[in-house]
Amino acid sequence: MYQSILVPLDGSSHSEKALAVAAQLARGTGASLHLMTVAEFPPDNIGLFTGGTPEPFSEEDREKLAAGMKEEAHKVIDQARAAVDLDGLEVKDVVRQGRPADLINEEAQSLGVDAIVMGSRGVSDMRGMVFGSVSHKVSHTAGCTVITVT
């Protein structure tokens, strides 16, 4: 049924549950798993980021912040790997930077996955209620099956 499954991770308990479900599906079908996390872009200025007055980032500061965000994204994948038994499964990691819903759909299409298994709510529940959740956007725009896990 499934040959390849994309699992977006954000450090939330919902995304770890989604990984557990994806691992069960992969075991039952022999599918490979692609664990993905998205580091969002750093803000344009440090003042707004820290709650102060707007101060433009230097390119060097922006690159340092982006590198730190990517490092944190790798930690999210490591945390999920530690929480779920993935022994015997083919698992690959993907870290991208940008807008999560767009990149999840792009990666799913690029990899040609059969399904996306993701948590219904992430680490930013309040932001999701205001702007619409990533899982909601993905489920309405993906070109493959999307399974949301609560």
PDB file of C-alpha atoms in Angstrom:
ATOM      1  CA  MET A   1       0.000   0.000   0.000  1.00  0.00           C
ATOM      2  CA  TYR A   2       2.608   2.566   1.096  1.00  0.00           C
ATOM      3  CA  GLN A   3       6.155   2.579  -0.210  1.00  0.00           C
ATOM      4  CA  SER A   4       7.260   5.940   1.175  1.00  0.00           C
ATOM      5  CA  ILE A   5       5.899   8.085   4.014  1.00  0.00           C
ATOM      6  CA  LEU A   6       6.820  11.661   4.965  1.00  0.00           C
ATOM      7  CA  VAL A   7       6.574  12.521   8.670  1.00  0.00           C
ATOM      8  CA  PRO A   8       6.843  16.243   9.499  1.00  0.00           C
ATOM      9  CA  LEU A   9       8.116  16.782  13.047  1.00  0.00           C
ATOM     10  CA  ASP A  10       8.027  19.906  15.202  1.00  0.00           C
ATOM     11  CA  GLY A  11       8.883  18.673  18.679  1.00  0.00           C
ATOM     12  CA  SER A  12       5.277  18.371  19.823  1.00  0.00           C
ATOM     13  CA  SER A  13       3.725  15.274  21.386  1.00  0.00           C
ATOM     14  CA  HIS A  14       1.339  15.121  18.418  1.00  0.00           C
ATOM     15  CA  SER A  15       4.201  14.832  15.961  1.00  0.00           C
ATOM     16  CA  GLU A  16       5.787  12.040  18.026  1.00  0.00           C
ATOM     17  CA  LYS A  17       2.446  10.196  18.017  1.00  0.00           C
ATOM     18  CA  ALA A  18       2.316  10.679  14.248  1.00  0.00           C
ATOM     19  CA  LEU A  19       5.784   9.147  13.950  1.00  0.00           C
ATOM     20  CA  ALA A  20       4.647   6.137  15.989  1.00  0.00           C
ATOM     21  CA  VAL A  21       1.669   5.669  13.651  1.00  0.00           C
ATOM     22  CA  ALA A  22       3.894   6.085  10.592  1.00  0.00           C
ATOM     23  CA  ALA A  23       6.338   3.503  11.992  1.00  0.00           C
ATOM     24  CA  GLN A  24       3.470   1.002  12.386  1.00  0.00           C
ATOM     25  CA  LEU A  25       2.344   1.666   8.818  1.00  0.00           C
ATOM     26  CA  ALA A  26       5.913   1.292   7.554  1.00  0.00           C
ATOM     27  CA  ARG A  27       6.367  -2.012   9.365  1.00  0.00           C
ATOM     28  CA  GLY A  28       3.132  -3.320   7.889  1.00  0.00           C
ATOM     29  CA  THR A  29       3.881  -2.258   4.332  1.00  0.00           C
ATOM     30  CA  GLY A  30       7.675  -2.134   4.098  1.00  0.00           C
ATOM     31  CA  ALA A  31       7.582   1.618   3.452  1.00  0.00           C
ATOM     32  CA  SER A  32      10.524   3.924   4.007  1.00  0.00           C
ATOM     33  CA  LEU A  33      10.144   6.912   6.317  1.00  0.00           C
ATOM     34  CA  HIS A  34      11.316  10.456   5.665  1.00  0.00           C
ATOM     35  CA  LEU A  35      11.480  12.454   8.895  1.00  0.00           C
ATOM     36  CA  MET A  36      11.247  16.147   8.137  1.00  0.00           C
ATOM     37  CA  THR A  37      11.487  19.266  10.186  1.00  0.00           C
ATOM     38  CA  VAL A  38      11.352  22.852   9.034  1.00  0.00           C
ATOM     39  CA  ALA A  39      13.388  25.647  10.541  1.00  0.00           C
ATOM     40  CA  GLU A  40      11.501  28.831   9.813  1.00  0.00           C
ATOM     41  CA  PHE A  41      13.340  31.836   8.396  1.00  0.00           C
ATOM     42  CA  PRO A  42      14.956  34.165  10.921  1.00  0.00           C
ATOM     43  CA  PRO A  43      13.122  37.474  11.380  1.00  0.00           C
ATOM     44  CA  ASP A  44      14.255  40.500   9.396  1.00  0.00           C
ATOM     45  CA  ASN A  45      15.330  42.461  12.441  1.00  0.00           C
ATOM     46  CA  ILE A  46      16.500  41.561  15.895  1.00  0.00           C
ATOM     47  CA  GLY A  47      14.546  44.289  17.691  1.00  0.00           C
ATOM     48  CA  LEU A  48      11.159  42.848  16.839  1.00  0.00           C
ATOM     49  CA  PHE A  49      12.486  39.341  17.522  1.00  0.00           C
ATOM     50  CA  THR A  50      13.506  40.303  21.059  1.00  0.00           C
ATOM     51  CA  GLY A  51      10.529  42.556  21.758  1.00  0.00           C
ATOM     52  CA  GLY A  52      12.464  45.816  21.504  1.00  0.00           C
ATOM     53  CA  THR A  53      12.766  48.490  18.881  1.00  0.00           C
ATOM     54  CA  PRO A  54      13.544  47.472  15.294  1.00  0.00           C
ATOM     55  CA  GLU A  55      17.264  47.004  14.664  1.00  0.00           C
ATOM     56  CA  PRO A  56      18.295  45.487  11.341  1.00  0.00           C
ATOM     57  CA  PHE A  57      20.212  42.200  11.381  1.00  0.00           C
ATOM     58  CA  SER A  58      23.630  42.143   9.853  1.00  0.00           C
ATOM     59  CA  GLU A  59      24.027  39.357   7.312  1.00  0.00           C
ATOM     60  CA  GLU A  60      26.440  37.635   9.688  1.00  0.00           C
ATOM     61  CA  ASP A  61      23.902  37.754  12.555  1.00  0.00           C
ATOM     62  CA  ARG A  62      21.176  36.447  10.263  1.00  0.00           C
ATOM     63  CA  GLU A  63      23.371  33.536   9.133  1.00  0.00           C
ATOM     64  CA  LYS A  64      24.229  32.669  12.754  1.00  0.00           C
ATOM     65  CA  LEU A  65      20.571  32.701  13.730  1.00  0.00           C
ATOM     66  CA  ALA A  66      19.631  30.563  10.706  1.00  0.00           C
ATOM     67  CA  ALA A  67      22.369  28.052  11.582  1.00  0.00           C
ATOM     68  CA  GLY A  68      21.090  27.899  15.166  1.00  0.00           C
ATOM     69  CA  MET A  69      17.538  27.328  13.955  1.00  0.00           C
ATOM     70  CA  LYS A  70      18.718  24.473  11.712  1.00  0.00           C
ATOM     71  CA  GLU A  71      20.634  22.933  14.611  1.00  0.00           C
ATOM     72  CA  GLU A  72      17.464  23.042  16.719  1.00  0.00           C
ATOM     73  CA  ALA A  73      15.577  21.405  13.853  1.00  0.00           C
ATOM     74  CA  HIS A  74      18.054  18.506  13.853  1.00  0.00           C
ATOM     75  CA  LYS A  75      17.490  18.158  17.618  1.00  0.00           C
ATOM     76  CA  VAL A  76      13.753  17.806  16.975  1.00  0.00           C
ATOM     77  CA  ILE A  77      14.419  14.842  14.689  1.00  0.00           C
ATOM     78  CA  ASP A  78      16.846  13.292  17.200  1.00  0.00           C
ATOM     79  CA  GLN A  79      14.256  13.684  19.983  1.00  0.00           C
ATOM     80  CA  ALA A  80      11.568  11.977  17.903  1.00  0.00           C
ATOM     81  CA  ARG A  81      13.947   9.149  16.912  1.00  0.00           C
ATOM     82  CA  ALA A  82      14.678   8.559  20.608  1.00  0.00           C
ATOM     83  CA  ALA A  83      10.973   8.491  21.507  1.00  0.00           C
ATOM     84  CA  VAL A  84       9.810   5.994  18.863  1.00  0.00           C
ATOM     85  CA  ASP A  85      11.163   2.541  18.008  1.00  0.00           C
ATOM     86  CA  LEU A  86      12.372   2.756  14.415  1.00  0.00           C
ATOM     87  CA  ASP A  87      14.554  -0.382  14.460  1.00  0.00           C
ATOM     88  CA  GLY A  88      14.472  -2.285  11.200  1.00  0.00           C
ATOM     89  CA  LEU A  89      12.947   0.597   9.233  1.00  0.00           C
ATOM     90  CA  GLU A  90      14.555   2.583   6.438  1.00  0.00           C
ATOM     91  CA  VAL A  91      14.604   6.137   7.784  1.00  0.00           C
ATOM     92  CA  LYS A  92      16.005   9.297   6.217  1.00  0.00           C
ATOM     93  CA  ASP A  93      16.147  12.815   7.664  1.00  0.00           C
ATOM     94  CA  VAL A  94      15.262  16.059   5.904  1.00  0.00           C
ATOM     95  CA  VAL A  95      15.778  19.561   7.330  1.00  0.00           C
ATOM     96  CA  ARG A  96      14.555  22.513   5.306  1.00  0.00           C
ATOM     97  CA  GLN A  97      14.189  26.199   6.031  1.00  0.00           C
ATOM     98  CA  GLY A  98      11.152  28.276   5.134  1.00  0.00           C
ATOM     99  CA  ARG A  99       7.388  28.075   5.477  1.00  0.00           C
ATOM    100  CA  PRO A 100       6.399  24.692   6.906  1.00  0.00           C
ATOM    101  CA  ALA A 101       3.190  23.904   4.982  1.00  0.00           C
ATOM    102  CA  ASP A 102       4.695  24.888   1.632  1.00  0.00           C
ATOM    103  CA  LEU A 103       7.903  22.954   2.223  1.00  0.00           C
ATOM    104  CA  ILE A 104       6.107  19.838   3.461  1.00  0.00           C
ATOM    105  CA  ASN A 105       4.073  19.719   0.258  1.00  0.00           C
ATOM    106  CA  GLU A 106       7.126  20.455  -1.902  1.00  0.00           C
ATOM    107  CA  GLU A 107       9.145  17.719  -0.179  1.00  0.00           C
ATOM    108  CA  ALA A 108       6.286  15.214  -0.481  1.00  0.00           C
ATOM    109  CA  GLN A 109       6.070  15.897  -4.196  1.00  0.00           C
ATOM    110  CA  SER A 110       9.851  15.850  -4.675  1.00  0.00           C
ATOM    111  CA  LEU A 111      10.201  12.522  -2.850  1.00  0.00           C
ATOM    112  CA  GLY A 112       7.079  11.067  -4.480  1.00  0.00           C
ATOM    113  CA  VAL A 113       5.732   9.844  -1.150  1.00  0.00           C
ATOM    114  CA  ASP A 114       2.462   7.937  -0.934  1.00  0.00           C
ATOM    115  CA  ALA A 115       1.399   9.575   2.320  1.00  0.00           C
ATOM    116  CA  ILE A 116       2.148  12.306   4.814  1.00  0.00           C
ATOM    117  CA  VAL A 117       1.548  11.367   8.453  1.00  0.00           C
ATOM    118  CA  MET A 118       1.578  14.368  10.758  1.00  0.00           C
ATOM    119  CA  GLY A 119       0.326  15.645  14.084  1.00  0.00           C
ATOM    120  CA  SER A 120      -2.915  17.582  14.061  1.00  0.00           C
ATOM    121  CA  ARG A 121      -1.485  20.263  16.324  1.00  0.00           C
ATOM    122  CA  GLY A 122       2.065  21.409  16.752  1.00  0.00           C
ATOM    123  CA  VAL A 123       4.070  23.394  19.237  1.00  0.00           C
ATOM    124  CA  SER A 124       2.338  26.653  18.317  1.00  0.00           C
ATOM    125  CA  ASP A 125      -1.320  25.888  19.047  1.00  0.00           C
ATOM    126  CA  MET A 126      -2.301  29.540  19.631  1.00  0.00           C
ATOM    127  CA  ARG A 127      -0.686  30.708  16.401  1.00  0.00           C
ATOM    128  CA  GLY A 128      -2.432  27.847  14.602  1.00  0.00           C
ATOM    129  CA  MET A 129      -5.822  28.940  15.871  1.00  0.00           C
ATOM    130  CA  VAL A 130      -5.229  32.442  14.515  1.00  0.00           C
ATOM    131  CA  PHE A 131      -3.440  31.712  11.229  1.00  0.00           C
ATOM    132  CA  GLY A 132      -4.587  28.162  10.477  1.00  0.00           C
ATOM    133  CA  SER A 133      -2.625  25.084  11.380  1.00  0.00           C
ATOM    134  CA  VAL A 134       0.117  23.623   9.223  1.00  0.00           C
ATOM    135  CA  SER A 135      -1.680  20.256   9.169  1.00  0.00           C
ATOM    136  CA  HIS A 136      -4.862  21.934   7.935  1.00  0.00           C
ATOM    137  CA  LYS A 137      -3.012  23.676   5.110  1.00  0.00           C
ATOM    138  CA  VAL A 138      -1.128  20.523   4.133  1.00  0.00           C
ATOM    139  CA  SER A 139      -4.266  18.379   4.152  1.00  0.00           C
ATOM    140  CA  HIS A 140      -5.990  20.754   1.760  1.00  0.00           C
ATOM    141  CA  THR A 141      -3.116  21.189  -0.668  1.00  0.00           C
ATOM    142  CA  ALA A 142      -1.148  17.922  -0.694  1.00  0.00           C
ATOM    143  CA  GLY A 143      -1.107  15.731  -3.766  1.00  0.00           C
ATOM    144  CA  CYS A 144      -1.075  12.531  -1.708  1.00  0.00           C
ATOM    145  CA  THR A 145      -2.859  10.972   1.250  1.00  0.00           C
ATOM    146  CA  VAL A 146      -2.552  12.975   4.477  1.00  0.00           C
ATOM    147  CA  ILE A 147      -3.130  11.288   7.818  1.00  0.00           C
ATOM    148  CA  THR A 148      -3.416  13.598  10.814  1.00  0.00           C
ATOM    149  CA  VAL A 149      -2.864  12.186  14.281  1.00  0.00           C
ATOM    150  CA  THR A 150      -4.190  13.706  17.519  1.00  0.00           C
TER     151      THR A 150
END
